């Protein structure tokens, strides 16, 4: 529906506790969801947990608990982290919920009744950690080509989905919709995979029991990906849609995922939907992976970056900013404490923090904290206003492309322009000359107005800082880009507080 926007994160496995990789996906979605909201969209932002499958069952067993006990213990850790990171999701789906199970079973039955699901025998090489079957030719020295761990030969009765039947339709869709799979390099990967030919997909298991039962044949549980992918529609109320969310929000505007789960989202999921006669998501965007200080993040290396610790040490907004600024969305990146601290000191403390504290201190000192009215403009003024307009347009375009780092870079160009504007107009010199009082007022107005716009633009990325800036300028929280994104809306006469430092500098030890 026009003016609605549906964005999703993957649902996270509960056999792991949340780390920086999970936080990355969720924060990117949150920033985009918030951006769309301040632009006036009705946003549905979904996240949740993936709780079935052999991996979870094994982890629970090893821990001496039932899979549901494990899930019930881990789910609050994800939810608490999202709260701590200021994530404003609309809903949180758990695949063990009734609403989800019902929707998945309904989809299974529909596909079975129409002949797209049939009973057969499955034999292949199975990688348990990845929950993936591989053909002999896929294996590397007998091991899983994804994770390198040993695979085992499994044969079992299984329900199959006629994925092969939808190969041409999927290929046509990908070719006709160049933005469907992003970034481009990922799209090419998927195209090559589909062109090689799609096999029918085994979508049930009898070798373990922790999953959604196959309706009418309960020794089978559904393959965890058939179960998990459906969350994107069951959370909207499919198939009953009592609240009308499915009609309003489907198809999704974007599924944001990591590059490792692209095939599931760009091949399996669309073919399930084609079979069910449902529209395909408008976009699947696969982001890159974070390494840590140059190394793959792993439990065995004990280098897993724990987001709670980062927030306590550096603050929420610094983390939100860093993750989305440091690396182009779609590429891999490296996390290091020194690059985080550099960003905090240079971009946040220096550029943004100084702009706000210098400007507000001068309004306090020269105008008793009352915002003066702007008078005649000079070329320098119109140039600053032009930078604001131009870069704000750029932010819009970059957000549409999920180019978060470019959006932030554009906002920082405004900040740099404002800092240069201070230096070249030297308000402290103007203040010494009575005749320049009006000019000084204009300079101060332009600076504070620029800060207002910067505050509105950074709010989706750094909600606390955006709110602090509003407070300093005496604006109400409801001011948003949609209704207040134009130059010149700040009223002369407003009370401007002298701002405390927004981001203290951090010493590198
Ligand atoms: N449960 C599945 C998704 C089902 S969606 C229908 C799953 N879960 S996961 O918990 O293993 O991973 C969730 C997301 O975290 C994936 O998008 C994955 O790419 C991301 N990341 C995990 N480690 C990561 C990094 N080191 N860096 C960036 N993202 C990473 O897969």
Coordinates of C-alpha atoms and ligand atoms in Angstrom, one line a residue:
X1 CA 0.0 0.0 0.0
X2 CA 1.2 3.5 -0.8
X3 CA 2.9 5.2 2.2
X4 CA 3.4 1.9 4.0
X5 CA 6.9 0.4 4.4
X6 CA 7.7 -3.1 5.6
X7 CA 11.3 -4.0 6.6
X8 CA 12.6 -7.1 8.2
X9 CA 15.7 -8.5 9.8
X10 CA 16.5 -12.2 9.6
X11 CA 15.1 -14.1 12.6
X12 CA 18.0 -15.0 14.8
X13 CA 18.9 -18.5 15.9
X14 CA 18.5 -19.0 19.6
X15 CA 21.5 -21.4 20.0
X16 CA 23.8 -18.3 19.9
X17 CA 23.7 -15.2 22.0
X18 CA 23.5 -11.9 20.3
X19 CA 26.8 -10.4 19.0
X20 CA 27.9 -7.5 16.9
X21 CA 26.9 -9.2 13.6
X22 CA 23.3 -9.5 14.7
X23 CA 23.3 -6.0 16.1
X24 CA 24.5 -4.7 12.7
X25 CA 21.6 -6.1 10.7
X26 CA 19.1 -5.0 13.3
X27 CA 20.5 -1.5 13.6
X28 CA 20.6 -1.0 9.9
X29 CA 16.9 -1.9 9.7
X30 CA 16.1 0.3 12.7
X31 CA 17.8 3.3 11.1
X32 CA 15.9 2.8 7.8
X33 CA 12.6 2.2 9.7
X34 CA 13.1 5.3 11.7
X35 CA 14.0 7.3 8.6
X36 CA 10.9 6.2 6.8
X37 CA 8.8 7.1 9.9
X38 CA 10.2 10.6 10.1
X39 CA 9.5 10.9 6.3
X40 CA 5.8 10.1 7.1
X41 CA 5.6 6.4 6.2
X42 CA 3.5 3.9 8.2
X43 CA 6.3 1.4 9.0
X44 CA 6.2 -2.2 10.0
X45 CA 9.6 -3.3 11.2
X46 CA 9.9 -7.0 12.1
X47 CA 12.5 -8.9 13.9
X48 CA 12.4 -12.1 15.9
X49 CA 13.9 -15.5 16.6
X50 CA 14.3 -18.8 14.7
X51 CA 13.8 -21.4 17.3
X52 CA 13.4 -24.8 15.6
X53 CA 15.7 -27.2 13.9
X54 CA 18.4 -29.7 14.7
X55 CA 20.9 -27.1 15.7
X56 CA 18.8 -25.7 18.4
X57 CA 17.7 -29.2 19.5
X58 CA 21.4 -30.2 19.9
X59 CA 22.4 -27.1 21.7
X60 CA 19.5 -27.6 24.2
X61 CA 20.4 -31.2 24.7
X62 CA 24.0 -30.4 25.4
X63 CA 22.8 -27.9 28.0
X64 CA 20.4 -30.3 29.7
X65 CA 17.3 -28.4 28.8
X66 CA 14.5 -28.7 26.4
X67 CA 14.7 -26.6 23.2
X68 CA 11.8 -24.4 24.3
X69 CA 13.6 -23.8 27.6
X70 CA 16.7 -22.8 25.7
X71 CA 14.6 -20.5 23.5
X72 CA 12.8 -19.0 26.4
X73 CA 16.1 -18.2 28.1
X74 CA 17.8 -16.7 25.0
X75 CA 14.9 -14.7 23.5
X76 CA 14.9 -12.1 26.4
X77 CA 18.6 -11.5 25.7
X78 CA 17.8 -10.5 22.2
X79 CA 14.9 -8.4 23.3
X80 CA 16.9 -6.7 26.0
X81 CA 19.7 -5.9 23.6
X82 CA 17.3 -4.4 21.1
X83 CA 15.9 -2.2 23.8
X84 CA 19.3 -1.1 24.9
X85 CA 20.3 -0.3 21.3
X86 CA 17.2 1.9 21.0
X87 CA 15.7 -0.4 18.4
X88 CA 12.0 0.3 17.7
X89 CA 10.6 -2.8 16.1
X90 CA 6.9 -3.1 15.5
X91 CA 6.7 -6.8 16.3
X92 CA 8.9 -9.6 17.4
X93 CA 8.1 -13.0 16.0
X94 CA 9.1 -16.3 17.6
X95 CA 8.7 -19.4 15.4
X96 CA 7.4 -21.3 18.3
X97 CA 4.4 -19.1 18.5
X98 CA 1.0 -20.5 17.5
X99 CA 0.3 -17.7 15.0
X100 CA 3.5 -18.7 13.1
X101 CA 3.0 -22.4 13.2
X102 CA -0.5 -22.1 11.9
X103 CA 0.5 -20.0 9.0
X104 CA 3.4 -22.3 8.0
X105 CA 1.1 -25.4 8.1
X106 CA -1.5 -23.6 6.0
X107 CA 1.1 -22.8 3.4
X108 CA 2.4 -26.4 3.4
X109 CA -1.1 -27.8 2.9
X110 CA -1.9 -25.4 0.1
X111 CA 1.3 -26.3 -1.8
X112 CA 0.7 -30.0 -1.2
X113 CA -2.9 -29.9 -2.3
X114 CA -2.0 -28.2 -5.6
X115 CA 0.7 -30.8 -6.2
X116 CA 3.8 -28.7 -5.5
X117 CA 4.8 -30.8 -2.5
X118 CA 5.2 -34.6 -2.8
X119 CA 6.6 -37.4 -0.8
X120 CA 9.9 -38.9 -1.8
X121 CA 13.2 -40.2 -0.5
X122 CA 16.1 -38.0 0.2
X123 CA 19.7 -39.0 0.2
X124 CA 22.6 -36.6 0.4
X125 CA 25.4 -35.1 2.4
X126 CA 24.1 -33.1 5.4
X127 CA 25.9 -30.4 7.3
X128 CA 24.2 -30.2 10.7
X129 CA 25.7 -26.8 11.8
X130 CA 24.5 -25.2 8.6
X131 CA 21.3 -27.2 8.4
X132 CA 22.0 -27.8 4.7
X133 CA 22.2 -30.8 2.4
X134 CA 24.9 -30.8 -0.2
X135 CA 25.4 -32.9 -3.3
X136 CA 28.6 -34.9 -3.6
X137 CA 30.1 -32.4 -6.1
X138 CA 29.5 -29.4 -3.7
X139 CA 31.7 -30.9 -0.9
X140 CA 35.2 -29.9 -0.4
X141 CA 37.3 -32.9 0.8
X142 CA 34.1 -34.4 2.1
X143 CA 33.4 -31.3 4.2
X144 CA 30.8 -28.6 4.0
X145 CA 31.7 -25.9 1.4
X146 CA 30.3 -23.2 3.7
X147 CA 31.8 -23.9 7.1
X148 CA 34.4 -26.6 6.3
X149 CA 33.0 -29.0 8.9
X150 CA 32.4 -32.8 8.2
X151 CA 29.2 -33.8 6.6
X152 CA 27.3 -37.0 7.0
X153 CA 25.3 -39.1 4.4
X154 CA 21.7 -39.1 5.2
X155 CA 18.8 -41.0 3.6
X156 CA 15.3 -40.4 4.7
X157 CA 11.7 -40.2 3.6
X158 CA 11.0 -36.6 2.9
X159 CA 8.5 -34.2 1.5
X160 CA 9.8 -32.3 -1.5
X161 CA 8.9 -28.9 -2.9
X162 CA 8.9 -28.7 -6.7
X163 CA 11.3 -25.8 -6.8
X164 CA 12.5 -26.8 -10.3
X165 CA 9.0 -25.9 -11.6
X166 CA 9.6 -22.3 -10.7
X167 CA 13.1 -21.8 -12.1
X168 CA 12.0 -20.0 -15.2
X169 CA 9.5 -17.8 -13.4
X170 CA 12.1 -16.8 -10.8
X171 CA 14.8 -16.2 -13.5
X172 CA 12.4 -13.9 -15.4
X173 CA 11.5 -12.0 -12.2
X174 CA 15.2 -11.4 -11.3
X175 CA 16.0 -10.3 -14.9
X176 CA 13.0 -8.0 -15.1
X177 CA 13.6 -6.4 -11.7
X178 CA 17.2 -5.3 -11.5
X179 CA 16.7 -4.0 -7.9
X180 CA 15.2 -7.2 -6.6
X181 CA 18.5 -8.5 -5.3
X182 CA 21.2 -6.1 -4.0
X183 CA 24.0 -5.3 -4.2
X184 CA 24.6 -6.1 -7.8
X185 CA 27.4 -8.5 -7.3
X186 CA 25.1 -10.6 -5.1
X187 CA 22.4 -10.5 -7.8
X188 CA 24.9 -12.0 -10.3
X189 CA 25.7 -14.8 -7.9
X190 CA 22.1 -15.7 -7.6
X191 CA 21.5 -15.5 -11.3
X192 CA 24.4 -17.9 -11.9
X193 CA 23.0 -20.3 -9.3
X194 CA 19.5 -20.3 -10.7
X195 CA 20.7 -20.6 -14.3
X196 CA 22.6 -23.8 -13.3
X197 CA 19.2 -25.3 -12.6
X198 CA 17.1 -25.6 -9.5
X199 CA 16.6 -29.0 -7.9
X200 CA 13.4 -29.9 -6.0
X201 CA 13.9 -29.1 -2.4
X202 CA 13.6 -31.5 0.6
X203 CA 11.4 -29.6 3.1
X204 CA 10.8 -32.2 5.8
X205 CA 12.8 -34.3 8.2
X206 CA 12.2 -37.4 10.2
X207 CA 15.6 -37.7 11.9
X208 CA 14.7 -35.3 14.7
X209 CA 11.6 -33.9 16.2
X210 CA 12.1 -30.2 17.2
X211 CA 10.1 -28.4 14.5
X212 CA 6.7 -27.7 13.2
X213 CA 4.8 -30.9 12.4
X214 CA 3.8 -31.7 8.9
X215 CA 0.1 -31.6 9.0
X216 CA -1.4 -35.1 8.6
X217 CA 2.0 -36.9 8.8
X218 CA 3.4 -36.0 12.2
X219 CA 6.6 -38.1 12.1
X220 CA 7.9 -35.4 9.8
X221 CA 8.9 -31.9 10.9
X222 CA 9.3 -29.1 8.5
X223 CA 12.7 -28.1 7.3
X224 CA 13.8 -25.2 9.4
X225 CA 14.2 -22.8 6.4
X226 CA 10.6 -23.5 5.1
X227 CA 9.5 -22.7 8.7
X228 CA 11.7 -19.7 9.2
X229 CA 11.3 -17.9 5.9
X230 CA 7.5 -17.9 6.4
X231 CA 7.9 -15.7 9.4
X232 CA 7.9 -12.7 7.1
X233 CA 4.2 -13.3 6.3
X234 CA 2.9 -15.1 9.4
X235 CA 4.0 -12.0 11.5
X236 CA 1.6 -10.0 9.4
X237 CA -1.2 -12.3 10.1
X238 CA -1.1 -14.6 7.1
X239 CA -3.4 -16.5 6.4
X240 CA -6.2 -14.9 8.4
X241 CA -5.0 -11.3 8.4
X242 CA -7.4 -10.3 11.2
X243 CA -5.7 -6.9 11.7
X244 CA -5.3 -6.2 8.0
X245 CA -1.5 -6.1 8.2
X246 CA -0.9 -8.6 5.5
X247 CA -3.1 -6.7 3.0
X248 CA -1.4 -3.4 4.1
X249 CA 2.3 -4.4 4.3
X250 CA 2.9 -7.3 2.0
X251 CA 4.9 -7.5 -0.2
X252 CA 7.8 -6.4 2.0
X253 CA 9.8 -3.4 0.8
X254 CA 13.0 -5.0 1.9
X255 CA 14.4 -8.0 3.6
X256 CA 17.7 -7.1 5.0
X257 CA 20.0 -10.1 5.5
X258 CA 23.6 -11.1 5.7
X259 CA 25.4 -12.4 2.6
X260 CA 25.5 -15.9 4.0
X261 CA 21.8 -16.4 3.8
X262 CA 21.2 -14.9 0.4
X263 CA 20.3 -18.1 -1.4
X264 CA 17.5 -18.9 1.1
X265 CA 16.0 -15.4 0.6
X266 CA 16.6 -14.9 -3.1
X267 CA 15.9 -18.4 -4.3
X268 CA 14.0 -20.6 -1.9
X269 CA 11.7 -17.9 -0.4
X270 CA 10.6 -16.4 -3.7
X271 CA 9.8 -19.9 -5.2
X272 CA 7.7 -20.7 -2.1
X273 CA 5.9 -17.5 -2.7
X274 CA 5.4 -18.0 -6.4
X275 CA 3.9 -21.4 -5.7
X276 CA 1.6 -19.9 -3.1
X277 CA 0.5 -17.3 -5.6
X278 CA 1.8 -14.4 -3.4
X279 CA 3.7 -11.4 -4.5
X280 CA 7.5 -11.4 -4.0
X281 CA 9.3 -9.0 -1.7
X282 CA 10.4 -5.9 -3.5
X283 CA 14.0 -6.1 -2.4
X284 CA 16.4 -8.5 -0.8
X285 CA 19.6 -6.7 0.4
X286 CA 22.5 -8.7 1.5
X287 CA 25.1 -6.9 3.7
X288 CA 28.6 -8.0 4.3
X289 CA 30.3 -9.6 7.3
X290 CA 32.3 -8.1 10.1
X291 CA 35.6 -9.4 11.1
X292 CA 37.2 -8.4 14.4
X293 CA 40.7 -6.8 14.5
X294 CA 41.3 -8.6 11.1
X295 CA 40.1 -12.0 12.2
X296 CA 36.9 -14.0 11.7
X297 CA 34.7 -13.6 14.7
X298 CA 34.2 -17.0 16.4
X299 CA 33.6 -18.5 19.8
X300 CA 36.8 -20.6 19.5
X301 CA 38.9 -17.5 19.0
X302 CA 37.1 -15.9 21.9
X303 CA 36.9 -12.7 20.0
X304 CA 33.2 -12.3 19.8
X305 CA 32.3 -8.7 20.2
X306 CA 29.5 -8.3 22.7
X307 CA 27.3 -5.3 22.0
X308 CA 26.2 -4.7 25.6
X309 CA 29.8 -4.2 26.6
X310 CA 30.3 -1.7 23.7
X311 CA 27.2 0.3 24.6
X312 CA 28.3 0.5 28.2
X313 CA 31.8 1.6 27.2
X314 CA 31.0 4.0 24.4
X315 CA 27.3 4.8 24.4
X316 CA 24.5 3.7 22.1
X317 CA 24.7 6.4 19.6
X318 CA 28.4 6.1 19.1
X319 CA 27.9 2.4 18.3
X320 CA 25.0 3.0 16.0
X321 CA 26.9 5.6 14.2
X322 CA 30.1 3.7 13.8
X323 CA 28.6 0.5 12.5
X324 CA 26.7 2.3 9.8
X325 CA 29.3 4.9 8.9
X326 CA 32.5 2.8 8.8
X327 CA 31.6 0.3 6.1
X328 CA 29.6 0.6 2.9
X329 CA 26.5 -1.5 3.4
X330 CA 27.0 -4.6 1.3
X331 CA 30.7 -4.9 1.8
X332 CA 32.7 -6.7 4.5
X333 CA 34.2 -4.6 7.2
X334 CA 36.6 -4.9 10.1
X335 CA 35.7 -3.9 13.7
X336 CA 38.5 -2.6 15.8
X337 CA 38.5 -0.5 19.0
X338 CA 40.9 2.0 17.5
X339 CA 38.8 2.7 14.5
X340 CA 35.7 3.1 16.7
X341 CA 37.5 5.5 19.0
X342 CA 38.9 7.4 16.0
X343 CA 35.4 7.9 14.6
X344 CA 34.1 9.0 18.0
X345 CA 36.8 11.5 18.5
X346 CA 36.9 12.9 15.0
X347 CA 33.3 12.7 13.7
X348 CA 31.3 12.9 16.9
X349 CA 33.3 14.8 19.5
X350 CA 35.2 17.1 17.1
X351 CA 32.9 17.8 14.1
X352 CA 29.4 17.4 15.5
X353 CA 30.1 18.0 19.2
X354 CA 32.1 21.1 18.6
X355 CA 29.7 22.6 16.1
X356 CA 26.8 22.3 18.7
X357 CA 28.8 23.5 21.7
X358 CA 30.5 26.4 20.0
X359 CA 27.3 27.6 18.3
X360 CA 25.1 27.4 21.3
X361 CA 27.8 28.9 23.6
X362 CA 27.9 31.9 21.3
X363 CA 24.2 32.4 21.2
X364 CA 24.3 32.3 25.0
X365 CA 27.2 34.7 25.2
X366 CA 26.3 37.3 22.5
X367 CA 22.4 37.1 22.6
X368 CA 21.6 35.9 26.1
X369 CA 20.4 32.6 24.7
X370 CA 17.7 34.2 22.6
X371 CA 17.9 33.3 18.9
X372 CA 18.3 36.4 16.8
X373 CA 16.4 37.0 13.6
X374 CA 18.4 36.6 10.4
X375 CA 19.0 39.8 8.4
X376 CA 20.3 40.4 4.8
X377 CA 22.1 37.3 3.4
X378 CA 25.6 37.2 2.0
X379 CA 27.0 34.7 -0.5
X380 CA 28.4 32.7 2.4
X381 CA 24.9 32.3 3.9
X382 CA 23.3 31.2 0.6
X383 CA 26.1 28.8 0.1
X384 CA 25.5 27.2 3.5
X385 CA 21.8 27.0 2.9
X386 CA 22.5 25.4 -0.5
X387 CA 24.7 22.8 1.1
X388 CA 21.9 21.9 3.6
X389 CA 19.3 21.5 0.8
X390 CA 21.6 19.6 -1.5
X391 CA 23.0 17.2 1.0
X392 CA 19.5 16.5 2.5
X393 CA 18.3 15.5 -0.9
X394 CA 21.4 13.3 -1.2
X395 CA 20.5 11.7 2.1
X396 CA 17.1 10.7 0.8
X397 CA 18.6 9.1 -2.3
X398 CA 21.2 7.2 -0.3
X399 CA 18.7 5.9 2.2
X400 CA 16.6 4.6 -0.7
X401 CA 19.6 2.7 -1.8
X402 CA 20.5 1.5 1.8
X403 CA 23.8 3.4 1.4
X404 CA 23.9 4.3 5.1
X405 CA 27.5 5.3 5.0
X406 CA 26.9 7.7 2.2
X407 CA 23.9 9.2 3.9
X408 CA 26.0 9.8 7.0
X409 CA 28.8 11.2 4.9
X410 CA 26.4 13.7 3.3
X411 CA 25.1 14.8 6.7
X412 CA 28.7 15.3 7.8
X413 CA 29.4 17.4 4.8
X414 CA 26.7 19.8 6.2
X415 CA 28.4 19.7 9.6
X416 CA 31.8 20.5 8.0
X417 CA 30.3 23.3 6.0
X418 CA 28.9 24.8 9.2
X419 CA 32.2 24.5 11.0
X420 CA 33.9 26.2 8.1
X421 CA 31.2 28.9 8.1
X422 CA 32.0 29.6 11.8
X423 CA 35.7 30.0 11.0
X424 CA 35.3 32.2 8.0
X425 CA 32.7 34.4 9.6
X426 CA 34.6 34.7 12.9
X427 CA 31.7 35.6 15.1
X428 CA 34.1 36.5 17.9
X429 CA 35.4 39.3 15.7
X430 CA 32.0 40.5 14.7
X431 CA 31.0 40.6 18.4
X432 CA 33.7 43.2 19.0
X433 CA 32.1 45.6 16.6
X434 CA 28.7 47.2 17.5
X435 CA 27.9 47.9 13.8
X436 CA 28.2 44.2 13.1
X437 CA 25.5 43.2 15.6
X438 CA 22.9 42.4 12.9
X439 CA 25.5 40.4 10.9
X440 CA 26.4 38.5 14.0
X441 CA 22.7 37.7 14.5
X442 CA 22.4 36.3 11.0
X443 CA 25.5 34.1 11.4
X444 CA 24.1 32.7 14.7
X445 CA 20.7 32.1 13.2
X446 CA 22.2 30.3 10.2
X447 CA 24.3 28.1 12.4
X448 CA 21.5 27.1 14.8
X449 CA 19.2 26.5 11.9
X450 CA 21.8 24.2 10.3
X451 CA 22.1 22.4 13.6
X452 CA 18.4 21.9 13.7
X453 CA 18.4 20.3 10.3
X454 CA 21.4 18.2 11.1
X455 CA 19.6 17.0 14.3
X456 CA 16.6 15.9 12.3
X457 CA 18.7 14.1 9.8
X458 CA 20.8 12.2 12.3
X459 CA 17.8 11.2 14.5
X460 CA 17.2 7.9 12.7
X461 CA 20.8 6.9 13.2
X462 CA 21.3 8.4 16.6
X463 CA 17.9 8.9 18.3
X464 CA 19.3 10.0 21.6
X465 CA 21.5 12.7 20.1
X466 CA 18.7 13.8 17.8
X467 CA 16.5 14.2 20.9
X468 CA 19.2 16.1 22.8
X469 CA 19.6 18.6 19.9
X470 CA 15.8 19.1 19.9
X471 CA 16.0 19.8 23.6
X472 CA 18.8 22.3 23.3
X473 CA 16.9 24.2 20.6
X474 CA 13.7 24.0 22.5
X475 CA 11.9 22.0 19.8
X476 CA 9.2 19.5 20.5
X477 CA 9.9 15.8 19.9
X478 CA 7.2 15.6 17.2
X479 CA 9.2 17.8 14.8
X480 CA 10.2 15.5 12.0
X481 CA 11.8 15.7 8.6
X482 CA 8.4 15.4 7.0
X483 CA 7.0 18.5 8.4
X484 CA 10.1 20.5 9.5
X485 CA 12.8 19.6 7.0
X486 CA 12.8 23.0 5.3
X487 CA 15.3 25.7 5.8
X488 CA 14.2 28.7 8.0
X489 CA 11.5 27.1 10.1
X490 CA 13.2 27.8 13.4
X491 CA 11.6 30.8 15.1
X492 CA 13.7 33.8 16.0
X493 CA 13.2 34.5 19.7
X494 CA 13.5 30.8 20.6
X495 CA 15.5 30.0 23.7
X496 CA 18.7 28.2 22.9
X497 CA 20.4 26.3 25.7
X498 CA 24.1 26.2 26.1
X499 CA 24.8 22.6 25.2
X500 CA 27.0 20.3 27.3
X501 CA 29.5 18.3 25.2
X502 CA 27.5 15.7 23.3
X503 CA 30.4 13.3 22.9
X504 CA 33.3 13.4 25.3
X505 CA 36.7 12.6 23.6
X506 CA 38.0 9.1 24.4
X507 CA 41.7 8.6 25.1
X508 CA 43.3 5.8 23.2
X509 CA 45.1 3.5 25.6
Ligands
LIG1 N1 18.0 -18.1 11.5 C1 18.7 -17.7 10.3 C2 18.0 -16.7 9.6 C3 16.6 -17.0 9.2 S1 15.8 -15.7 8.4 C4 14.3 -16.3 7.8 C5 20.1 -17.2 10.7 N2 20.3 -16.8 11.9 S2 21.7 -16.3 12.5 O1 21.4 -15.9 13.8 O2 22.7 -17.3 12.3 O3 22.2 -15.0 11.7 C6 21.4 -13.9 11.5 C7 22.1 -12.8 10.8 O4 23.3 -12.4 11.5 C8 22.5 -13.2 9.4 O5 22.0 -12.2 8.5 C9 24.0 -13.1 9.4 O6 24.5 -12.7 8.2 C10 24.3 -12.1 10.5 N3 25.6 -12.2 11.0 C11 26.1 -13.2 11.8 N4 27.4 -13.0 11.9 C12 27.8 -11.9 11.3 C13 29.0 -11.1 11.2 N5 30.1 -11.5 11.7 N6 28.9 -9.9 10.5 C14 27.7 -9.4 10.0 N7 26.6 -10.1 10.1 C15 26.6 -11.4 10.7 O7 21.0 -17.2 9.8

